Amino acid sequence: MANGSMYQLIEDCEATHKALYKFYAAVMIVTVILALPLNASVLHLFLFKMKFWKSNTNHVFLFNLVLADILLLFSLPIKAYNYIQGERRHGNDAVCKAMLFMLFLNRGASIAFLTVTSIDRYFNVVHPGRKNLLKALKKSPHISIFIWLLLLPLTIPTMLKNFDCCNSHKNDDEGGLVSKQDDTLIKDVVDSLREAVFFTQILIPFVILVYCTAHIVNRLRKKTVGDRTKLRRAVFVVTSVMVVFSICFLPCAIARAVLLVARVEEWRESSQDKATVAFDGLMVLSYLDCLLDPLIYCFCSTKFKALYLSNYFPFLLKEGPLPMDSSTSNTPNPKRGNVI
């Protein structure tokens, strides 16, 4: 490869390692094939079996989580096609912006509803008798609508070509000195705002999750009498959310930080290229949360797990009464059983 051509490929949003990007595309395709029917089946239960809007639990949050996952999955085939073609973004600006909007809106929604689910479990376990706004609103769609509306303006800064191509804070030596200084200042402000939004959506929820997890685990250790099953389940919930964050979201945030340092410090072209490829790969890894999120549903409610198995995998059940959710009491189900 000629001197300077690798850097130009990065700037032009072209893949420098086409075979590796085809592997990334294959991972996304497999994710869609596995996660789409899984999330569709969960959505079917929420809508037609559980009647989540009448639920007394946090099923409203979980419904929004699965909705965000499904919308994200619809965007991945286009992203995979671009990678197969050796492009890191779609050539059409309108399609590219729409893709970025969908990807980051629904990714942000997944993070938000995972976090709210953990906060809800924290209040139920650590402060069971305390009144709080979340407990009052979780039975209604208001808090879910607020989260979606809040994410809209936070997603707009990502709808730019230079975010998708990892070109934030790049140097550009062309043009007049005065006009260039003004343009650079504006661009730096926009880039900084965009990057702040990206990291805030990951780091602040992670800090909240660590706090909730630590207090719930501490509550479990202090409780010596009474029903510890609820506490153990709460630990499973927040721990599983932490696992999803640690696998899917934290690595891409770290890779993004390394990439920004590489650009600002003007590392060698080969180093910038490696940082770019690593970030793209870890972004692909973050899409796996669509496969891991259903574990959250099972940890949140054994009744949901039993209902899911009774509808889709009845051969895994033994004879006996099936634990019914209050929201499904009016839904007749001839199949009963205990989870094996």
Coordinates of C-alpha atoms in Angstrom, one line a residue:
M1 CA 0.0 0.0 0.0
A2 CA 1.4 3.4 -1.0
N3 CA 2.4 5.9 1.6
G4 CA -0.6 7.9 2.8
S5 CA -3.2 5.7 1.1
M6 CA -4.2 3.9 4.3
Y7 CA -4.9 7.2 6.0
Q8 CA -7.0 8.3 3.0
L9 CA -9.0 5.1 3.1
I10 CA -9.8 5.8 6.7
E11 CA -10.9 9.3 5.9
D12 CA -13.0 8.1 3.0
C13 CA -14.8 5.6 5.2
E14 CA -13.5 2.6 3.3
A15 CA -12.5 -0.7 5.0
T16 CA -8.7 -1.2 5.1
H17 CA -9.1 -4.9 6.0
K18 CA -11.9 -6.2 3.7
A19 CA -11.7 -9.8 4.9
L20 CA -12.0 -8.7 8.5
Y21 CA -15.0 -6.5 7.8
K22 CA -16.7 -9.4 6.0
F23 CA -16.3 -11.3 9.2
Y24 CA -17.9 -8.4 11.1
A25 CA -20.8 -8.6 8.6
A26 CA -21.1 -12.3 9.2
V27 CA -21.4 -11.7 12.9
M28 CA -24.1 -9.2 12.4
I29 CA -26.0 -11.5 10.1
V30 CA -25.9 -14.3 12.6
T31 CA -27.0 -11.9 15.3
V32 CA -30.0 -11.0 13.3
I33 CA -30.9 -14.6 12.4
L34 CA -30.7 -15.6 16.1
A35 CA -32.0 -12.5 17.8
L36 CA -34.9 -11.5 15.6
P37 CA -37.1 -14.6 16.2
L38 CA -36.1 -14.6 19.9
N39 CA -37.1 -11.0 20.4
A40 CA -40.2 -11.4 18.2
S41 CA -41.4 -14.3 20.4
V42 CA -40.8 -12.2 23.6
L43 CA -42.7 -9.3 22.0
H44 CA -45.6 -11.7 21.2
L45 CA -45.8 -12.8 24.8
F46 CA -45.8 -9.2 26.1
L47 CA -48.6 -8.2 23.7
F48 CA -50.9 -11.2 23.6
K49 CA -50.2 -13.2 26.7
M50 CA -49.0 -11.0 29.5
K51 CA -50.9 -7.7 28.7
F52 CA -47.9 -5.8 30.0
W53 CA -49.8 -2.5 30.2
K54 CA -51.9 -3.9 33.0
S55 CA -48.9 -5.5 34.8
N56 CA -48.0 -4.6 38.4
T57 CA -44.3 -5.3 37.7
N58 CA -41.6 -3.7 35.5
H59 CA -42.9 -5.4 32.3
V60 CA -43.5 -2.0 30.8
F61 CA -39.7 -1.3 30.9
L62 CA -38.9 -4.8 29.6
F63 CA -41.4 -4.3 26.7
N64 CA -39.6 -1.1 25.7
L65 CA -36.3 -2.9 25.9
V66 CA -37.4 -5.6 23.5
L67 CA -38.9 -3.0 21.2
A68 CA -35.6 -1.2 21.1
D69 CA -33.8 -4.4 20.3
I70 CA -36.1 -5.3 17.4
L71 CA -35.8 -1.8 15.9
L72 CA -32.0 -2.1 16.1
L73 CA -32.0 -5.5 14.5
F74 CA -33.8 -4.1 11.4
S75 CA -30.9 -1.8 10.9
L76 CA -28.1 -4.4 11.0
P77 CA -28.6 -6.0 7.6
I78 CA -27.9 -2.7 5.8
K79 CA -24.8 -2.2 8.0
A80 CA -23.7 -5.8 7.2
Y81 CA -24.1 -5.2 3.4
N82 CA -21.9 -2.1 3.6
Y83 CA -19.2 -4.0 5.3
I84 CA -19.4 -6.8 2.7
Q85 CA -18.9 -4.1 0.0
G86 CA -15.8 -2.9 1.8
E87 CA -17.5 0.3 3.1
R88 CA -17.8 1.4 6.7
R89 CA -20.8 3.5 6.0
H90 CA -23.6 3.8 3.3
G91 CA -22.7 5.9 0.3
N92 CA -26.0 7.8 0.4
D93 CA -25.9 10.5 3.0
A94 CA -29.6 10.3 3.7
V95 CA -29.5 6.5 4.3
C96 CA -26.3 6.9 6.4
K97 CA -27.9 9.5 8.7
A98 CA -31.0 7.4 9.0
M99 CA -28.9 4.4 9.9
L100 CA -26.9 6.3 12.5
F101 CA -30.2 7.6 14.0
M102 CA -31.7 4.2 14.3
L103 CA -28.6 2.5 15.6
F104 CA -27.8 5.1 18.3
L105 CA -31.4 5.8 19.3
N106 CA -32.2 2.2 19.9
R107 CA -28.8 1.4 21.4
G108 CA -29.4 4.3 23.8
A109 CA -32.9 3.0 24.6
S110 CA -31.5 -0.4 25.4
I111 CA -29.0 1.1 27.8
A112 CA -31.7 3.4 29.3
F113 CA -34.3 0.7 30.0
L114 CA -31.7 -1.8 31.3
T115 CA -30.6 0.9 33.7
V116 CA -34.2 1.8 34.8
T117 CA -34.9 -1.9 35.3
S118 CA -32.0 -2.1 37.7
I119 CA -33.0 1.0 39.5
D120 CA -36.5 -0.3 39.9
R121 CA -35.1 -3.5 41.4
Y122 CA -32.8 -1.5 43.7
F123 CA -35.7 0.4 45.2
N124 CA -37.8 -2.7 45.6
V125 CA -35.0 -4.5 47.5
V126 CA -33.1 -1.8 49.3
H127 CA -35.9 0.6 50.0
P128 CA -39.1 -1.5 49.8
G129 CA -41.3 0.8 51.8
R130 CA -40.1 4.1 50.4
K131 CA -42.3 6.0 47.9
N132 CA -40.5 7.0 44.8
L133 CA -41.4 8.6 41.4
L134 CA -40.2 5.6 39.5
K135 CA -42.5 3.2 41.4
A136 CA -45.4 5.5 40.8
L137 CA -44.8 5.9 37.1
K138 CA -43.7 2.4 36.1
K139 CA -47.3 1.2 35.7
S140 CA -47.9 3.9 33.1
P141 CA -46.3 4.7 29.8
H142 CA -45.2 8.2 30.9
I143 CA -41.7 7.4 32.0
S144 CA -41.1 5.2 28.9
I145 CA -42.3 8.0 26.6
F146 CA -40.1 10.5 28.5
I147 CA -37.0 8.3 28.0
W148 CA -37.7 8.0 24.2
L149 CA -38.2 11.7 23.9
L150 CA -35.1 12.5 25.9
L151 CA -33.1 10.2 23.6
L152 CA -34.2 12.0 20.4
P153 CA -32.1 15.2 20.9
L154 CA -29.2 13.2 22.2
T155 CA -29.1 11.1 19.1
I156 CA -29.1 14.0 16.6
P157 CA -25.4 14.8 17.1
T158 CA -24.4 11.3 16.0
M159 CA -26.2 11.7 12.6
L160 CA -23.0 12.9 11.0
K161 CA -20.6 11.3 8.6
N162 CA -17.5 11.9 10.6
F163 CA -18.9 10.0 13.6
D164 CA -19.6 6.9 11.6
C165 CA -16.1 7.1 10.1
C166 CA -14.4 7.9 13.4
N167 CA -13.1 11.3 12.1
S168 CA -13.8 13.4 15.2
H169 CA -11.1 16.0 15.9
K170 CA -9.2 15.3 12.7
N171 CA -6.7 17.9 11.4
D172 CA -7.3 19.6 8.1
D173 CA -4.6 21.8 6.7
E174 CA -6.4 23.0 3.6
G175 CA -8.2 26.4 3.2
G176 CA -7.6 29.9 4.3
L177 CA -6.1 30.6 7.8
V178 CA -8.8 32.8 9.2
S179 CA -11.8 30.9 7.9
K180 CA -10.1 27.7 8.8
Q181 CA -9.7 28.7 12.4
D182 CA -13.4 29.6 12.7
D183 CA -14.4 26.3 11.0
T184 CA -12.1 24.3 13.2
L185 CA -13.4 25.9 16.4
I186 CA -17.0 25.1 15.4
K187 CA -16.2 21.6 14.4
D188 CA -14.3 21.0 17.6
V189 CA -17.3 22.1 19.6
V190 CA -19.6 19.8 17.7
D191 CA -17.2 16.9 17.8
S192 CA -16.7 17.3 21.6
L193 CA -20.5 17.5 22.1
R194 CA -21.0 14.4 20.1
E195 CA -18.3 12.4 21.9
A196 CA -19.6 13.6 25.3
V197 CA -23.1 12.3 24.4
F198 CA -21.6 8.9 23.3
F199 CA -19.6 8.4 26.5
T200 CA -22.3 9.8 28.8
Q201 CA -24.8 7.3 27.5
I202 CA -22.5 4.5 28.6
L203 CA -20.5 5.7 31.6
I204 CA -23.3 7.3 33.7
P205 CA -25.5 4.2 33.4
F206 CA -22.6 2.0 34.3
V207 CA -21.9 4.0 37.5
I208 CA -25.6 3.7 38.4
L209 CA -25.5 -0.1 37.8
V210 CA -22.4 -0.5 40.0
Y211 CA -24.1 1.5 42.8
C212 CA -27.3 -0.6 42.5
T213 CA -25.5 -3.9 42.4
A214 CA -23.3 -3.1 45.4
H215 CA -26.2 -2.1 47.6
I216 CA -28.4 -5.0 46.6
V217 CA -25.5 -7.5 47.2
N218 CA -24.9 -5.8 50.6
R219 CA -28.6 -6.1 51.4
L220 CA -28.5 -9.8 50.6
R221 CA -25.5 -10.3 52.9
K222 CA -27.1 -8.5 55.9
K223 CA -30.4 -10.3 55.6
T224 CA -30.3 -13.3 57.9
V225 CA -34.0 -14.2 58.2
G226 CA -37.0 -14.1 55.9
D227 CA -37.3 -14.9 52.2
R228 CA -33.9 -14.6 50.6
T229 CA -35.1 -15.8 47.2
K230 CA -36.3 -12.4 46.1
L231 CA -33.0 -10.9 47.0
R232 CA -31.0 -13.5 45.2
R233 CA -33.2 -12.9 42.1
A234 CA -32.5 -9.2 42.4
V235 CA -28.8 -9.9 42.5
F236 CA -29.1 -12.1 39.4
V237 CA -30.9 -9.3 37.6
V238 CA -28.4 -6.5 38.3
T239 CA -25.5 -8.9 37.8
S240 CA -26.8 -10.0 34.4
V241 CA -27.2 -6.3 33.4
M242 CA -23.6 -5.7 34.5
V243 CA -22.5 -8.6 32.4
V244 CA -24.3 -7.2 29.3
F245 CA -22.7 -3.8 29.9
S246 CA -19.3 -5.3 30.4
I247 CA -19.5 -7.4 27.3
C248 CA -21.3 -5.1 24.9
F249 CA -20.9 -1.5 25.8
L250 CA -17.8 -0.8 27.9
P251 CA -15.4 -2.3 25.3
C252 CA -16.6 -0.1 22.5
A253 CA -16.4 3.0 24.8
I254 CA -12.8 2.1 25.7
A255 CA -12.0 1.6 22.0
R256 CA -13.6 4.9 21.2
A257 CA -11.4 6.7 23.8
V258 CA -8.3 5.1 22.4
L259 CA -9.3 6.1 18.9
L260 CA -9.8 9.7 19.9
V261 CA -6.4 9.8 21.6
A262 CA -4.8 8.3 18.4
R263 CA -6.3 11.0 16.3
V264 CA -5.6 13.9 18.6
E265 CA -2.1 12.8 19.2
E266 CA -1.6 12.0 15.5
W267 CA -0.4 8.5 15.9
R268 CA 1.1 6.6 13.0
E269 CA -1.2 5.7 10.2
S270 CA -0.9 2.0 11.0
S271 CA -1.8 2.6 14.7
Q272 CA -4.8 4.8 13.7
D273 CA -5.9 2.1 11.3
K274 CA -5.7 -0.6 14.0
A275 CA -7.6 1.6 16.5
T276 CA -10.3 2.2 13.9
V277 CA -10.7 -1.5 13.0
A278 CA -10.9 -2.4 16.7
F279 CA -13.6 0.2 17.4
D280 CA -15.7 -1.0 14.5
G281 CA -15.3 -4.6 15.7
L282 CA -16.3 -3.7 19.2
M283 CA -19.3 -1.8 18.0
V284 CA -20.4 -5.0 16.2
L285 CA -19.9 -6.7 19.5
S286 CA -22.3 -4.2 21.2
Y287 CA -25.1 -5.4 19.0
L288 CA -25.0 -8.7 20.7
D289 CA -27.0 -7.2 23.5
C290 CA -30.0 -8.1 21.4
L291 CA -29.2 -11.7 22.2
L292 CA -28.3 -11.2 25.8
D293 CA -31.2 -9.0 26.8
P294 CA -33.7 -12.0 26.9
L295 CA -31.7 -13.3 29.8
I296 CA -32.7 -10.2 31.7
Y297 CA -36.4 -11.1 31.1
C298 CA -35.9 -14.5 32.7
F299 CA -33.9 -13.2 35.6
C300 CA -36.5 -10.5 36.3
S301 CA -39.4 -12.9 36.5
T302 CA -39.6 -16.6 36.9
K303 CA -43.2 -16.3 35.9
F304 CA -42.1 -14.9 32.6
K305 CA -39.7 -17.8 32.1
A306 CA -42.4 -20.3 32.9
L307 CA -44.8 -18.6 30.5
Y308 CA -42.2 -18.5 27.8
L309 CA -41.4 -22.2 28.1
S310 CA -45.0 -23.2 28.3
N311 CA -45.8 -21.5 25.1
Y312 CA -42.7 -22.3 23.0
F313 CA -41.0 -25.2 24.7
P314 CA -43.7 -27.2 26.6
F315 CA -41.6 -30.4 26.5
L316 CA -39.3 -28.8 29.1
L317 CA -42.0 -28.6 31.6
K318 CA -43.2 -31.1 34.2
E319 CA -46.8 -31.6 35.3
G320 CA -47.9 -29.1 37.9
P321 CA -49.3 -25.6 38.4
L322 CA -47.8 -23.0 36.2
P323 CA -47.0 -19.7 38.1
M324 CA -49.2 -17.1 36.6
D325 CA -48.5 -13.4 36.4
S326 CA -51.2 -11.1 37.5
S327 CA -51.3 -9.5 34.1
T328 CA -52.0 -12.9 32.6
S329 CA -54.7 -14.1 35.0
N330 CA -57.4 -13.4 32.4
T331 CA -55.5 -15.3 29.7
P332 CA -56.5 -18.9 29.7
N333 CA -53.6 -21.3 29.1
P334 CA -54.4 -25.0 29.0
K335 CA -50.8 -26.0 29.5
R336 CA -49.5 -26.0 33.0
G337 CA -46.1 -27.1 34.3
N338 CA -43.1 -26.3 36.4
V339 CA -39.8 -25.3 34.9
I340 CA -37.3 -28.1 34.9

